[in-house]
Coordinates of C-alpha atoms in Angstrom, one line a residue:
X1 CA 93.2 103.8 117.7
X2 CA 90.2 106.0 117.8
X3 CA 87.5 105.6 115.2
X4 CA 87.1 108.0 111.9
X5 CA 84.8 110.7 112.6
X6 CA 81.4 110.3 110.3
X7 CA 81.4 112.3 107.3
X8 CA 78.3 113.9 106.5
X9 CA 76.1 112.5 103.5
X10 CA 73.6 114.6 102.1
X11 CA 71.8 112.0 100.5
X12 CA 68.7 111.5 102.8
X13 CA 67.6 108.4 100.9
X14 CA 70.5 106.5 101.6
X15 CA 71.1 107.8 104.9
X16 CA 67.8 106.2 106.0
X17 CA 68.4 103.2 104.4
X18 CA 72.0 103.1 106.2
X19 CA 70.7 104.0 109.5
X20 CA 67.6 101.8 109.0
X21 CA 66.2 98.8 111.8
X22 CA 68.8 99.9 114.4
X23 CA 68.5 101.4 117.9
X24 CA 72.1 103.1 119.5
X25 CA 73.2 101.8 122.7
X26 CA 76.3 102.2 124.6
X27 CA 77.5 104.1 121.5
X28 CA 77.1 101.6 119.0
X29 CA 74.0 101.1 116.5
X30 CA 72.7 97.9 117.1
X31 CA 69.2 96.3 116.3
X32 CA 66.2 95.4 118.5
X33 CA 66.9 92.0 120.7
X34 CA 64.0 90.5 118.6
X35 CA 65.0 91.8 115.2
X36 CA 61.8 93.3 114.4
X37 CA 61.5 96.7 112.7
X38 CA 58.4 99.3 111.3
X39 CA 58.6 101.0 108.3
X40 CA 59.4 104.8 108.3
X41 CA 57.4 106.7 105.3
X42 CA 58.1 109.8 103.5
X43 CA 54.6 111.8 103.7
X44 CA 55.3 113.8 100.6
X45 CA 55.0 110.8 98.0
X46 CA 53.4 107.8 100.6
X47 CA 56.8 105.3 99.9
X48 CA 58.8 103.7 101.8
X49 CA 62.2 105.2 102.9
X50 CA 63.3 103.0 105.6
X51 CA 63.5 100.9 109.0
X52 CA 63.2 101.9 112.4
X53 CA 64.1 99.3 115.4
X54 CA 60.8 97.9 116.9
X55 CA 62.0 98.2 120.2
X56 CA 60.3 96.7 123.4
X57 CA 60.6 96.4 127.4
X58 CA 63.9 94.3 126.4
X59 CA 65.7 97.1 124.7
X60 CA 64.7 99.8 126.9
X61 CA 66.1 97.5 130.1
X62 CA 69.1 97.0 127.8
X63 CA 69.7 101.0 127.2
X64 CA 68.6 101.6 130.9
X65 CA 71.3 99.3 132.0
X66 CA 74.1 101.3 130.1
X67 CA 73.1 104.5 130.6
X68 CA 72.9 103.4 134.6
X69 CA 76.0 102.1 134.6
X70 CA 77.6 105.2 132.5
X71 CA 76.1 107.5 135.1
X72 CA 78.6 107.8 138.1
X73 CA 81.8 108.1 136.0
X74 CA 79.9 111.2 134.1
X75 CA 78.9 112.5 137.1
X76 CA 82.0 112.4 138.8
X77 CA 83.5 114.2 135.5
X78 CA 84.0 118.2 136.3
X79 CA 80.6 120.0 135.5
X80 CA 82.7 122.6 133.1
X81 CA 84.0 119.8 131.2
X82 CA 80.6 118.0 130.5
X83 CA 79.6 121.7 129.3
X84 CA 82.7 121.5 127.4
X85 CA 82.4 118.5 125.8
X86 CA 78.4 119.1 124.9
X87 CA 79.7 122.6 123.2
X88 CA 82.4 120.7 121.2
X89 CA 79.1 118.3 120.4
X90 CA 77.3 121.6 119.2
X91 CA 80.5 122.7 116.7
X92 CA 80.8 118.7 115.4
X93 CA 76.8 119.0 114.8
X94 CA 77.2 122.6 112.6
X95 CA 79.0 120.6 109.9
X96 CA 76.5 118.1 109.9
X97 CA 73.1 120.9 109.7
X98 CA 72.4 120.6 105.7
X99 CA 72.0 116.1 106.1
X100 CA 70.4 116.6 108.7
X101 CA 67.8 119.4 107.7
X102 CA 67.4 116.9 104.3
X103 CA 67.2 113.5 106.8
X104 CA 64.5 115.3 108.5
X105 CA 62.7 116.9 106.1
X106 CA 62.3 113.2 104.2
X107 CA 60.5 111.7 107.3
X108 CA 58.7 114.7 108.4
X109 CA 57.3 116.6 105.5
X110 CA 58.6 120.1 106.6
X111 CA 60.1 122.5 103.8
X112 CA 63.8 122.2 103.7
X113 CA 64.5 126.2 103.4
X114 CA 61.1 127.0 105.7
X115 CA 61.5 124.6 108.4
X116 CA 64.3 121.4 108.6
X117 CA 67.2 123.2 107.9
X118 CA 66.6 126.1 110.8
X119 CA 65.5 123.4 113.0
X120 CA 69.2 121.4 112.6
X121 CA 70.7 124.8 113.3
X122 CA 68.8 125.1 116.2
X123 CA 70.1 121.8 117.0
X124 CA 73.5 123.1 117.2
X125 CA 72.6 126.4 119.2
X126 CA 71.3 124.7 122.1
X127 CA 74.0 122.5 122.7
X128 CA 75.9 125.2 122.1
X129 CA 73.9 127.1 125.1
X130 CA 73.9 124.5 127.7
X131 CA 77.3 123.6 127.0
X132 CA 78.4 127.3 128.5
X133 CA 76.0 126.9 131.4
X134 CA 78.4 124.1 133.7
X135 CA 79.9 126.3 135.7
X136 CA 76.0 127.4 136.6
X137 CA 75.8 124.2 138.5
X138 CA 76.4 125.4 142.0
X139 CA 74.8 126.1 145.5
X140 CA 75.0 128.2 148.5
X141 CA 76.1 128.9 151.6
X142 CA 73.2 129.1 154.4
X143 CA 73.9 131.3 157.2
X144 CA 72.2 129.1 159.6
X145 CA 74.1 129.1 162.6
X146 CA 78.1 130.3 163.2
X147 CA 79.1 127.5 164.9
X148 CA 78.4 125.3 161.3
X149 CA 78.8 125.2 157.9
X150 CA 76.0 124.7 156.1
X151 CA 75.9 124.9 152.3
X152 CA 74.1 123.5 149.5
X153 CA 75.0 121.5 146.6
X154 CA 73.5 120.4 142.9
X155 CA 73.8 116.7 141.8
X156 CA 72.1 114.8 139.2
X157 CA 69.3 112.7 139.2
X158 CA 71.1 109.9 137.5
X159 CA 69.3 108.0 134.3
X160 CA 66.9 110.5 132.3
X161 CA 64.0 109.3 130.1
X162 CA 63.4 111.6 127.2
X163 CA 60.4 111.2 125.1
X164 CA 60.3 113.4 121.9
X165 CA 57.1 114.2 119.4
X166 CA 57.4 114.3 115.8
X167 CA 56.8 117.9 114.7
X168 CA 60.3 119.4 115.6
X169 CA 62.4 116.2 116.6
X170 CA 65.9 116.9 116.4
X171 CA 65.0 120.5 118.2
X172 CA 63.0 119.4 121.1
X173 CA 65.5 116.2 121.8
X174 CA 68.6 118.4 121.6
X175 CA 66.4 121.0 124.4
X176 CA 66.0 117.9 126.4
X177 CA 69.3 116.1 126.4
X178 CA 71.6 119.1 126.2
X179 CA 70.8 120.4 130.2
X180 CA 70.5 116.7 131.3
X181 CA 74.0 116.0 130.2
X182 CA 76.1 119.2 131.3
X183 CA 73.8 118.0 134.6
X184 CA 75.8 115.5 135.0
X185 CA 72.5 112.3 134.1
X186 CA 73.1 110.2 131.5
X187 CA 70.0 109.6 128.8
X188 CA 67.5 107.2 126.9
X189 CA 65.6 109.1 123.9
X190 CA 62.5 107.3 123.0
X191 CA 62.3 108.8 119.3
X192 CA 58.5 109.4 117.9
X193 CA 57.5 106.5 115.5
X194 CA 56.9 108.9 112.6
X195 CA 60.2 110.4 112.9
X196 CA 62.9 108.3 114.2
X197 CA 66.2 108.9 111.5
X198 CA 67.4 112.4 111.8
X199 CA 67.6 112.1 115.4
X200 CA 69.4 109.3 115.6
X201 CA 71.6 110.9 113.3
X202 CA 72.3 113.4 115.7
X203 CA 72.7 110.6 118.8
X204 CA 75.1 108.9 116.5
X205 CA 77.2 112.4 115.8
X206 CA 77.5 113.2 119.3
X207 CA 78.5 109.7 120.1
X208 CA 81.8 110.1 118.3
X209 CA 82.4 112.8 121.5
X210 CA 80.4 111.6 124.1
X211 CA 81.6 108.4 126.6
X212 CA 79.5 105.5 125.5
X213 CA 76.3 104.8 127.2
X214 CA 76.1 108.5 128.0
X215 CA 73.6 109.3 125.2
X216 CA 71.5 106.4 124.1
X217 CA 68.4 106.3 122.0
X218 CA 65.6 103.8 121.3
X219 CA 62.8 103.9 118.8
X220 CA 58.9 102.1 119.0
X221 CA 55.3 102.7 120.0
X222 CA 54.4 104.1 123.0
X223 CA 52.7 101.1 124.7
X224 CA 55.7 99.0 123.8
X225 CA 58.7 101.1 124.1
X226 CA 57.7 104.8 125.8
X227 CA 55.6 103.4 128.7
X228 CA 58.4 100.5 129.7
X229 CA 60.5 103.3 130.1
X230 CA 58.5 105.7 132.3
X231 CA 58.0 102.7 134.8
X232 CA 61.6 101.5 134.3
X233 CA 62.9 101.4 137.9
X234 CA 66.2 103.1 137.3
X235 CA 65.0 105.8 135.4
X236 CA 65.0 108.8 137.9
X237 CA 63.0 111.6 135.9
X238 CA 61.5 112.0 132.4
X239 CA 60.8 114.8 130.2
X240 CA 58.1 114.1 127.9
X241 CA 56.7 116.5 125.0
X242 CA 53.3 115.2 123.3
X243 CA 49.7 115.1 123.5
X244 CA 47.4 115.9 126.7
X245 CA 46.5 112.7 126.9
X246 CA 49.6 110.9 126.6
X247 CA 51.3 113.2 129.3
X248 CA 48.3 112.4 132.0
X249 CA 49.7 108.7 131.5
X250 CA 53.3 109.6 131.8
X251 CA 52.6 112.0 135.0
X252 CA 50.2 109.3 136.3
X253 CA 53.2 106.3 136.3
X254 CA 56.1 109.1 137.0
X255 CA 53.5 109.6 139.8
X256 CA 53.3 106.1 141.0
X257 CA 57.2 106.1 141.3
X258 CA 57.6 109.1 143.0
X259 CA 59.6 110.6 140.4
X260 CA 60.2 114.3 139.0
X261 CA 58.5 114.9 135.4
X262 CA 58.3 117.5 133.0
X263 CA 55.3 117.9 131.0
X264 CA 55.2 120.0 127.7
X265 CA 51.8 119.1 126.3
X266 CA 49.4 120.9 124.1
X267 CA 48.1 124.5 122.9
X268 CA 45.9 126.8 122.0
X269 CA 47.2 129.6 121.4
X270 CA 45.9 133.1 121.4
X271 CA 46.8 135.8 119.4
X272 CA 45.3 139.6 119.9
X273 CA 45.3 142.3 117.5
X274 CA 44.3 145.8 119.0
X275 CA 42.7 148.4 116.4
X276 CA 45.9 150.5 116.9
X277 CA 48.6 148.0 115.8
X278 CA 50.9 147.6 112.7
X279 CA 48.7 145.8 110.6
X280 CA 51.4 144.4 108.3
X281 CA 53.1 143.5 111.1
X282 CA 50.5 141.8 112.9
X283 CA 49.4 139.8 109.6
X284 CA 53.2 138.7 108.9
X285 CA 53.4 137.7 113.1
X286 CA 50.0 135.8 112.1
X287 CA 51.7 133.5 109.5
X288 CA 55.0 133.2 111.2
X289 CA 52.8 132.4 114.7
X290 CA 50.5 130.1 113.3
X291 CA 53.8 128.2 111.6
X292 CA 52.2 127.4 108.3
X293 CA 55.4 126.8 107.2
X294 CA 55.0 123.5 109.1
X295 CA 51.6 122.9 108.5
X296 CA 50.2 124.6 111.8
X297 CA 52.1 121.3 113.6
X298 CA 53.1 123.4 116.8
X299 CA 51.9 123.5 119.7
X300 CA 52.4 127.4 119.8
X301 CA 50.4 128.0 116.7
X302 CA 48.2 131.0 117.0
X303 CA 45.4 128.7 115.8
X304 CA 42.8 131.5 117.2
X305 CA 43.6 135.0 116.2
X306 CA 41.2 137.9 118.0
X307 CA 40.9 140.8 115.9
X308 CA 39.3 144.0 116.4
X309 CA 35.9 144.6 114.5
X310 CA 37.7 147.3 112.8
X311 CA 39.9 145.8 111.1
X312 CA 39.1 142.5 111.3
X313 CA 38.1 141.8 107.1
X314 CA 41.3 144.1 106.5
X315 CA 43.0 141.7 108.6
X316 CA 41.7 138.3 106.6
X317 CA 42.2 139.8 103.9
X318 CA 45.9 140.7 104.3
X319 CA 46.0 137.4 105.8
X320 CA 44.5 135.6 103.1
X321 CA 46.9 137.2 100.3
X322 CA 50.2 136.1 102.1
X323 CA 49.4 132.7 102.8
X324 CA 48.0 132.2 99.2
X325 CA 51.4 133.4 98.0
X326 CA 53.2 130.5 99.7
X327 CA 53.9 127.5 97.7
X328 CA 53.0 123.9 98.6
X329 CA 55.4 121.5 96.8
X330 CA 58.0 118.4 97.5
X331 CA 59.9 119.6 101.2
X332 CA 63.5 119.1 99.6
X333 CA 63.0 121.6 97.0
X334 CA 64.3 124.4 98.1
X335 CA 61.2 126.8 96.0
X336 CA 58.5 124.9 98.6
X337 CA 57.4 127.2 101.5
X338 CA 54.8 124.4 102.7
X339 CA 55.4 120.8 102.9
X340 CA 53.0 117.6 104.5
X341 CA 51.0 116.9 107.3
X342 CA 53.3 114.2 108.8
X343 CA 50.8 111.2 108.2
X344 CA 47.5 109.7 106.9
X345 CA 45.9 109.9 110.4
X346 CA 46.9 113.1 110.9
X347 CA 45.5 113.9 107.8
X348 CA 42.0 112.1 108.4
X349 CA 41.8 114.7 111.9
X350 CA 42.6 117.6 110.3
X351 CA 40.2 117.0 107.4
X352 CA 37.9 116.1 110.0
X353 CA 38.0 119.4 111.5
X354 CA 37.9 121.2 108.3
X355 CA 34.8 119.6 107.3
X356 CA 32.7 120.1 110.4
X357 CA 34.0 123.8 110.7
X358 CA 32.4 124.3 107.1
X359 CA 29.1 123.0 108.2
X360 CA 28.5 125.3 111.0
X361 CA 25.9 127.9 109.6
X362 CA 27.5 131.9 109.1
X363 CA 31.0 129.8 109.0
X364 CA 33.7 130.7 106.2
X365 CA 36.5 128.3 105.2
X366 CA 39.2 130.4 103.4
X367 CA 41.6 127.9 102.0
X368 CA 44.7 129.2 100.9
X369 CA 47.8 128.6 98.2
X370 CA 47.3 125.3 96.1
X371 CA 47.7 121.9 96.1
X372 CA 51.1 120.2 94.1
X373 CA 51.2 119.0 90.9
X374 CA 53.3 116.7 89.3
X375 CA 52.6 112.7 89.3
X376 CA 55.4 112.0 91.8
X377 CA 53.5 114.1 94.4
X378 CA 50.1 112.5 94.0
X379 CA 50.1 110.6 97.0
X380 CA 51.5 113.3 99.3
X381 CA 49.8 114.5 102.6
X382 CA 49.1 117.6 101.6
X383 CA 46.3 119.9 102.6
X384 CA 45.4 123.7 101.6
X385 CA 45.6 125.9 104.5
X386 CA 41.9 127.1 105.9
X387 CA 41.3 130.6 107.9
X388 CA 37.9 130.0 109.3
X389 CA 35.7 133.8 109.6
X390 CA 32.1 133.6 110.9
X391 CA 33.0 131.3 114.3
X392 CA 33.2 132.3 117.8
X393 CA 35.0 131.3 120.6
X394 CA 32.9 128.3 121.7
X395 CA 33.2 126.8 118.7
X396 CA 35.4 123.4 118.7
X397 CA 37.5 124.4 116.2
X398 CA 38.5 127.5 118.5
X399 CA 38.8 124.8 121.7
X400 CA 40.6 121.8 120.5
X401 CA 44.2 121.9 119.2
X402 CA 44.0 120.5 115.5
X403 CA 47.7 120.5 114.4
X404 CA 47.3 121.7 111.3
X405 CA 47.0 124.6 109.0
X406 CA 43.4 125.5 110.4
X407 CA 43.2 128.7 112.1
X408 CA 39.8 130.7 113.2
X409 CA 39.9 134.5 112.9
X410 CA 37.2 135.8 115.6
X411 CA 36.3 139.7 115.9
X412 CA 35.8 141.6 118.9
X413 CA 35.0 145.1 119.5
X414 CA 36.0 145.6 123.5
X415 CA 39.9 144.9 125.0
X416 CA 37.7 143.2 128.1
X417 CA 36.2 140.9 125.7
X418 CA 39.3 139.8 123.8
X419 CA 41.0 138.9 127.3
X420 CA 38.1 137.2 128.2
X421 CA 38.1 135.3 124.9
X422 CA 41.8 134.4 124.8
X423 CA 41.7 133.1 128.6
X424 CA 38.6 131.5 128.0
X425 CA 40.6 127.9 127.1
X426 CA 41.7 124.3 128.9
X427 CA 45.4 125.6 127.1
X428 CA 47.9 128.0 128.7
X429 CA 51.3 127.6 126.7
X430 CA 52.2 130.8 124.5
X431 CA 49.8 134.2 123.4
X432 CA 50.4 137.1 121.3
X433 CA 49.4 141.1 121.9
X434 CA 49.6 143.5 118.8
X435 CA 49.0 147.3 119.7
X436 CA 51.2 150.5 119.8
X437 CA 49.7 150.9 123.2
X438 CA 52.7 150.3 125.7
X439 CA 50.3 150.6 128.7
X440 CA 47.3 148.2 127.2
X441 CA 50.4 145.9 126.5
X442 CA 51.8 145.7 129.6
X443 CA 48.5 145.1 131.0
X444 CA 48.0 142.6 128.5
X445 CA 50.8 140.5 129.7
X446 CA 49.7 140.7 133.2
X447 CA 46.4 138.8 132.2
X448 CA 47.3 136.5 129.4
X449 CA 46.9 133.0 131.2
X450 CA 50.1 131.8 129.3
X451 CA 54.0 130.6 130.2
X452 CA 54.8 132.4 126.8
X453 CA 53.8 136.0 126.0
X454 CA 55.0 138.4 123.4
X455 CA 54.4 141.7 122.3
X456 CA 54.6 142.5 118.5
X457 CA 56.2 139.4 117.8
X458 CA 55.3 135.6 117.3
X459 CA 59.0 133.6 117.7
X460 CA 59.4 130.3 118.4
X461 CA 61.1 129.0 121.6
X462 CA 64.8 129.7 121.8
X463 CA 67.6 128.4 123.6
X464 CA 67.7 131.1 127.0
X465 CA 63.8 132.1 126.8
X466 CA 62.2 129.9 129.8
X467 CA 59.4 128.0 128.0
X468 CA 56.6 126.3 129.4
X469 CA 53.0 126.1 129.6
X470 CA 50.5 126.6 132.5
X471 CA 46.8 124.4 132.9
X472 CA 46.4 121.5 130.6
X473 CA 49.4 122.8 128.4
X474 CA 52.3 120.9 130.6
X475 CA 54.2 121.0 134.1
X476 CA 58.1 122.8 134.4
X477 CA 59.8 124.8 132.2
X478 CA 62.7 123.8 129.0
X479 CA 65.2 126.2 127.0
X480 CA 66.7 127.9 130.1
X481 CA 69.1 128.2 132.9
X482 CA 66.4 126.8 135.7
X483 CA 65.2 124.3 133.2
X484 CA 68.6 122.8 134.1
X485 CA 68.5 123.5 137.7
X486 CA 65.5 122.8 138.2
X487 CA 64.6 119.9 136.4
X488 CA 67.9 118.1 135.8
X489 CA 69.5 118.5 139.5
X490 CA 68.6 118.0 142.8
X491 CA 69.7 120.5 145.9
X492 CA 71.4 118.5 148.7
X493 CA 71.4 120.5 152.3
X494 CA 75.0 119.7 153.7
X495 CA 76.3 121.0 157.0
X496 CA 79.5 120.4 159.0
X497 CA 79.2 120.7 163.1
X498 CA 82.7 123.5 163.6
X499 CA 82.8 122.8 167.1

């Protein structure tokens, strides 16, 4: 008799506490081999709300194991029935989108109506997406001699590692996973320690569709539980999203094993507002693209925002006024535009920056809205959002990716120079051209050094829109049709002597 299908709760609180200390392999939720577990803390009041499974080598060769031996009989399942099943996944996940935008707002900090709740749609979407995209899996014919038949095929690469950041978890996982499974690979998510319940949530929903060991998922620190499972012999690609510095490590042991990786790493992204633009457009784009609504925690924020000289105090100004008129307050409310920084380190760097961006002379630190009151909010991780005036592009708050609400408004008076400017950085991943100009635009996009450039607009990634970084902002593309291909396949040469 098949199991009851899991009926959503809307109670974040005791969703965490229900889903708490456990890992899910082989579509069950069990706990670490050793028992041990980590607290998981809600940012907006500093308490405890539950336990996350402090996994090690041991689990990850356990979910390895699973997922391996899962692999051939998914493999050998027809590609349009994978996509199938992962778009029947996507309609099973729409019933679940309000728990899970309230599961992750708990963990995370992000608004509930701003934030959680369009990332659990999104959720849905991309599954949704990749689940129509099976029947994409096919080769060629090669006209490489008449007297054979030579043709090409796609096949899987067989167990995927998937390692996931904090900021948007359920959204980037569900980008991940989605074009390895209608691939035919099975998976291991190794959740991010700040935010490992809501996307468990999800591996749990689509387990009551998915063949066990198909989709497995494993939480811990990196050293313990991420790096074991980069270097895990049967593990035949990963797809990592995080920090420079944590993706040199990941490339440099994917390296070692000779294995495919995709990279999608930091930002700093430019945004550049011509003297001829909408200005009310452009200043909406700039709070929309610099995702205050989540704290500036993307890697696509338009954390440096060129202006022309004249309009550039209009511009802050504008700026200034909309941002102010956002509301900081408890994420499951559904009046808060602005939640938490996701924890106290975090906190302590962007602080950090703050305060050395204020003591650099001709500097301006425009902070924005206001903090919460109420008692129950006292401990919270909040922080006012700051648009720094008076810096210049050399300046490290213009270099190094804070991920948080700090942005730096810079002025320039020549096209040549703003290009210069915007180029001018270690990041490549997404940019942002304002003007009515169609020709200055177009030549705009020729000469943005980004994977991601937009005109008039400032969206975030979407399922169908290749997305991916160039330089120190990450290796391969995600959210498309040759992610899948690409990244989740190899091409196998086959030819058949006629004669």
């Amino acid at each position: 008799m098949s199991q009851p299908m899991l009926t959503a709760d809307t109670d974040p609180h005791r969703l965490a506490r229900t889903l708490g200390g456990r890992n899910l392999v082989g579509g069950e939720l069990r706990p670490s081999h050793t028992g041990r577990t980590f607290a998981v803390f809600n940012p907006a009041t500093g308490r405890e709300i539950g336990q996350a499974a402090h996994s090690d080598a041991g689990d990850v060769d356990d979910a390895v194991a699973v997922a391996f031996r899962a692999q051939p009989a998914w493999a050998a399942t027809a590609a349009r029935k994978r996509g199938a099943l992962v778009a029947e996944c996507a309609r099973l996940l729409a019933s679940h989108v309000e728990e899970l935008g309230r599961l992750v707002a708990l963990e995370t900090g992000k608004a509930l109506r701003t934030e959680s709740r369009v990332e659990a749609s999104v959720v849905a979407d991309a599954l949704q997406f990749y689940g129509g995209l099976g029947s994409e899996l096919k080769g060629e014919t090669v006209p490489f001699n008449p007297d054979m038949l030579t043709l090409t095929q796609r096949e899987p690469i067989g167990v995927v590692g998937v390692i996931i950041p904090w900021n948007a978890p359920m959204m980037l996982m569900a980008l991940k996973i989605a074009p390895a499974l209608v691939a035919g690979n099975t998976v291991v998510v190794k959740s991010a320690e700040e935010a490992p319940l809501a996307v468990l949530r999800v591996c749990q929903i689509l387990n009551q569709l998915l063949p066990p060991g198909v989709l497995n998922i494993v939480s811990g620190f990196g050293p313990d539980c991420g790096a074991p499972l980069v270097a895990h012999p049967q593990v035949g690609k990963v797809t990592f999203t995080g920090s420079v510095e944590t993706g040199r490590i990941v490339a440099r042991t994917a390296g070692e094993k000779l294995i495919p990786v995709t990279l999608e790493l930091g930002g700093k992204s430019p945004m550049i507002v011509m003297d001829d633009a909408d200005l009310e457009q452009a200043v909406a784009g700039a709070v929309s693209g610099m995702r205050f609504t989540r704290q500036g925690q993307s890697c696509t924020a338009a954390s440096r925002i060129f202006v022309h000289r004249a309009i550039h105090d209009e511009f802050v100004t504008r700026l200034k006024a909309r941002v102010d008129a956002m509301k900081m307050g408890d994420p499951l409310d559904e009046a808060t535009d602005i939640g938490t920084i996701i924890s106290r380190g975090q906190l302590d760097k962007v602080l950090g920056y703050i305060e050395s961006g204020r003591a650099i002379p001709g500097a301006q630190a425009h902070e924005c809205s206001r903090l919460p009151d109420g008692e129950a909010l006292r401990d919270g991780l909040f922080v006012r959002p700051v648009i720094f005036t008076g810096l210049d592009n050399a300046s490290r708050l213009a270099r190094e990716e804070i991920f948080g609400p700090v942005t730096c408004v810079i002025a320039f008076d020549r096209y040549e120079d703003a290009i210069r400017m915007a180029n001018d950085s270690d990041y490549g991943l997404a940019a942002t051209f304002w003007t009515r100009d169609l020709k200055t635009a177009l030549d705009a996009t020729r000469r943005l050094n980004a994977g991601f450039v937009q005109v008039n607009q400032n969206i975030v990634v979407q399922p169908g829109l290749s997305y991916g970084g160039v330089k120190q902002s990450g290796l391969g593309r995600e959210a498309s049709l040759e992610a899948m291909l690409d990244h989740f396949t190899h091409k196998k040469t086959v030819i058949f002597n006629m004669n």
